[in-house]
Coordinates of C-alpha atoms in Angstrom, one line a residue:
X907 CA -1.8 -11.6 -9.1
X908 CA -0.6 -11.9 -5.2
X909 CA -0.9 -9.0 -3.1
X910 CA -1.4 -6.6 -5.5
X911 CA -4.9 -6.4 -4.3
X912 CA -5.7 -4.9 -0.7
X913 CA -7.5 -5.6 2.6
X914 CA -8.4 -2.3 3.9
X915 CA -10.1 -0.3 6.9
X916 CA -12.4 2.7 7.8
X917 CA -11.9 6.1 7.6
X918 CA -9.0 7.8 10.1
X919 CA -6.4 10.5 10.0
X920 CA -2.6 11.3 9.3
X921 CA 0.3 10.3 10.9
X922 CA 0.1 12.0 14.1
X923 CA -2.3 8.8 15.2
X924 CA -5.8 8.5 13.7
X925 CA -9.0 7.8 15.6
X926 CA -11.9 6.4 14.5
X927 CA -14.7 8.1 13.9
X928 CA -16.6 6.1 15.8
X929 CA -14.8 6.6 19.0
X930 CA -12.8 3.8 18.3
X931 CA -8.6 3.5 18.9
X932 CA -5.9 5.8 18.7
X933 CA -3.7 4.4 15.8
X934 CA -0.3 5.3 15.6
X935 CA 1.5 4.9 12.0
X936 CA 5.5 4.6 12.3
X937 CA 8.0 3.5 9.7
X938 CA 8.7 -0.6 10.0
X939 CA 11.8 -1.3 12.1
X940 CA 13.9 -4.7 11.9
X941 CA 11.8 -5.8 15.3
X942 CA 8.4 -5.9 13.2
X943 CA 8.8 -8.1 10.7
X944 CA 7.7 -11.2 12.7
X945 CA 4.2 -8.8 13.3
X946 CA 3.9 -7.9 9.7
X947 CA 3.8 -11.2 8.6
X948 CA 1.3 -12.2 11.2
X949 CA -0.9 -9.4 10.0
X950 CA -0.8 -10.8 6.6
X951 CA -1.7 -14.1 7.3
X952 CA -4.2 -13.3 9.9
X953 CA -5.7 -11.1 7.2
X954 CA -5.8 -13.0 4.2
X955 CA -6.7 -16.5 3.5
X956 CA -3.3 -17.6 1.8
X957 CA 0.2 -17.2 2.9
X958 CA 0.5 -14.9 -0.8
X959 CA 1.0 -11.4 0.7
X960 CA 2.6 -12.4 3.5
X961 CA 5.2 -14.5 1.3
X962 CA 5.1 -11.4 -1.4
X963 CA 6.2 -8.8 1.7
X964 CA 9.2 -11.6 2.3
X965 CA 10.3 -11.6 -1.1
X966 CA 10.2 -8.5 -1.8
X967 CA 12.5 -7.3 2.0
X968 CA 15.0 -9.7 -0.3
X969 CA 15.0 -7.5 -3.7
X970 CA 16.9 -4.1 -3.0
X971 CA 15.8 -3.4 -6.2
X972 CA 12.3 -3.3 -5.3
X973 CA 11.9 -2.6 -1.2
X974 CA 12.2 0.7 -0.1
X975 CA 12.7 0.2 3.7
X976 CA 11.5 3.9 4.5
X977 CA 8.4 3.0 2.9
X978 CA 7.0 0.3 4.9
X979 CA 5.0 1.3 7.8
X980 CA 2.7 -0.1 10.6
X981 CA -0.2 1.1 12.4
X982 CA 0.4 0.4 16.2
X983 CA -2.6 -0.3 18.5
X984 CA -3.2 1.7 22.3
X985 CA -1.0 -1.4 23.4
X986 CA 1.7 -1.0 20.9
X987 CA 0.8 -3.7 19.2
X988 CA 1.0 -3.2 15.6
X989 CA -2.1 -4.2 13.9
X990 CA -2.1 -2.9 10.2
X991 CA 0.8 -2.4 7.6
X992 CA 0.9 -1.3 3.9
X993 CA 4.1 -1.1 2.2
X994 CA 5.2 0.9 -1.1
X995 CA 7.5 -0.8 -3.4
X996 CA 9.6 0.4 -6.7
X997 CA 7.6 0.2 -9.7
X998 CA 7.9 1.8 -12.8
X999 CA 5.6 3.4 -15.7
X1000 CA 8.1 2.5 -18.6
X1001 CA 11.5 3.8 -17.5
X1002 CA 9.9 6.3 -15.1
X1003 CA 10.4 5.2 -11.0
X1004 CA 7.0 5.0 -9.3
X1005 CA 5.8 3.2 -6.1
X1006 CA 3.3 0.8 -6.0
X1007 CA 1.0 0.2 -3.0
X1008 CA 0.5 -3.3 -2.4
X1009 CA 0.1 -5.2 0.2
X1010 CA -2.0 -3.8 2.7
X1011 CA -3.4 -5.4 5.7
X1012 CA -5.5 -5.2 9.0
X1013 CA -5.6 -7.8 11.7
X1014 CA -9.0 -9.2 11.6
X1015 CA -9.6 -7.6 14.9
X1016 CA -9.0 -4.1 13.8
X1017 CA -10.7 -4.3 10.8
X1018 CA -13.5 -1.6 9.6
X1019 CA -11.8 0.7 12.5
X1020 CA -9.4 3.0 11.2
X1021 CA -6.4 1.2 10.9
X1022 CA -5.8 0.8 7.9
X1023 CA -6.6 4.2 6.6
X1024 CA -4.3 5.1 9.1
X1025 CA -1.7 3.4 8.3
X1026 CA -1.7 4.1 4.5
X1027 CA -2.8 8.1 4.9
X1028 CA 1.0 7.8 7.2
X1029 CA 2.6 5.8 4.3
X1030 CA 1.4 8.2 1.4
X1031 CA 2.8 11.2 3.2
X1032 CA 6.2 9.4 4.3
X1033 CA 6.4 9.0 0.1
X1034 CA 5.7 12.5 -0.8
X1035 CA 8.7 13.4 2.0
X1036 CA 11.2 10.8 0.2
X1037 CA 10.0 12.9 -3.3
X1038 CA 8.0 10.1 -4.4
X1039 CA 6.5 11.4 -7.3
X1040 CA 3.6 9.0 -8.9
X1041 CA 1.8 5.8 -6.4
X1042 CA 0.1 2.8 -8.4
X1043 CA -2.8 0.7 -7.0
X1044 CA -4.5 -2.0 -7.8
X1045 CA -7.3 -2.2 -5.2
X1046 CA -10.9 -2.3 -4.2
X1047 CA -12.7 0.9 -6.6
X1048 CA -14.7 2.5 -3.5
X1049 CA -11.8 2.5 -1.3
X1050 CA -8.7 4.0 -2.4
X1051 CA -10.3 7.2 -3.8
X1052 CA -10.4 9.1 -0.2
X1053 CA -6.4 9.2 -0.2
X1054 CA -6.8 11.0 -3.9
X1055 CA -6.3 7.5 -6.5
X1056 CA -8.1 7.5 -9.4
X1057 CA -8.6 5.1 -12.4
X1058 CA -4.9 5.3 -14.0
X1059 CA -5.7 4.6 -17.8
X1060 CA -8.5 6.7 -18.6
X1061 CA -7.1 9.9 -16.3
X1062 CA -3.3 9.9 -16.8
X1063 CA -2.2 7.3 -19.6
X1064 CA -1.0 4.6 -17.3
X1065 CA -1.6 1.0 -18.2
X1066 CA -1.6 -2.0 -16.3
X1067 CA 1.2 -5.1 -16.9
X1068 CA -2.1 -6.9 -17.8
X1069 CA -5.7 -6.8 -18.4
X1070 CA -7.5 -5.4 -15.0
X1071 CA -10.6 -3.0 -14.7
X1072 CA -10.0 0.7 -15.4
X1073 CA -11.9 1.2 -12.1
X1074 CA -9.4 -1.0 -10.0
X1075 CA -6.1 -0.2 -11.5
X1076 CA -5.6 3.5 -10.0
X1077 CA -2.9 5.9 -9.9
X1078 CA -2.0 9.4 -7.3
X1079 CA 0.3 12.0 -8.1
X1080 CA 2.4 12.5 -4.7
X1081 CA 3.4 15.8 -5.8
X1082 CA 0.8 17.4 -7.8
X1083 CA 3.0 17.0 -10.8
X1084 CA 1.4 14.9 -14.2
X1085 CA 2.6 11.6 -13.8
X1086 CA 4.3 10.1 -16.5
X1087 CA 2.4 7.6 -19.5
X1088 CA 3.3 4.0 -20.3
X1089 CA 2.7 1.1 -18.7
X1090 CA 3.5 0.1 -15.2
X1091 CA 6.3 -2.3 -14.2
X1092 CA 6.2 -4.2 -11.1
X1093 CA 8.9 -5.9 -9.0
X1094 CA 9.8 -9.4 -9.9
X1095 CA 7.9 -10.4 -7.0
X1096 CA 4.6 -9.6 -7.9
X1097 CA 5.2 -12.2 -11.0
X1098 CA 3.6 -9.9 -13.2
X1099 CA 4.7 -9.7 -16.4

């Protein structure tokens, strides 16, 4: 399924800017304005080999159903250029609201560097402030368990729309609460049904 999966980045920090740990950049996550969407989608298709995620982020800006504008952020650059973004969109386990993290991107440049932990460490806490309670992933299985996922279906009862690996299909509590069983419901964009 399209942009459900994620491109992602080294180790870095919070939202107060992350550095690599390497001695790389200064990132500095900030919520998506208006002015970025042309740089998102360049991000995406820089990033991946098809125009899927960057078309996905498109469609779902147009479902107010599904896009939760203070829940998309970037990950500016020393030059202010941003050069990662990861976006949280409604989802739902049964009737429950949840957020599901999908896409993420880094600008080939950028990649391995920090960015894109930075950018979805800044995105994770932005969630918990909005009272976000329960974030879905469907990602790479070494990756996404530094920001606290873990395999949804075997730890907290939530299925996947479809057939994916238990180690891949992952699931956070924002606020330390149990999240809620059943199985997850994407936005109409994902075409997942």
């Amino acid at each position: 399924m399209s942009g459900i999966h994620a491109s992602h980045g080294s180790h870095g920090a919070g939202d107060r800017g992350a550095r690599d740990p390497a001695g790389g950049p200064t990132w500095h996550p900030r919520p998506e304005t208006a002015a970025d969407t042309a740089a998102v989608r360049r991000i995406h298709l820089a990033a991946f080999e098809t125009t899927g995620e960057a078309d996905l982020v498109d469609a779902l800006r147009r479902d107010p159903s599904a896009w939760l504008p203070v829940l998309s952020y970037v990950a500016d650059a020393p030059d202010g250029t941003p050069a990662a973004h990861a976006l949280l969109t409604r989802c739902h386990v049964d009737e429950v609201p949840a957020v599901a993290l999908a896409p993420c991107a880094v600008l080939p440049e950028y990649q391995q560097r920090g960015a894109g932990d930075a950018v979805i460490r800044a995105l994770l806490e932005a969630a918990r402030a909005a009272g976000e309670r329960t974030a879905i992933v469907l990602g790479h299985p070494p990756y996404y368990p530094r920001f606290g996922f873990s395999p949804a279906a075997p730890r907290f009862g939530i299925l996947p729309p479809q057939p994916w690996p238990d180690d891949a299909f992952m699931a956070l509590s924002l606020d330390g609460s149990t999240p809620p069983r059943g199985t997850v419901r994407y936005a109409r964009a994902f075409g997942v049904d």
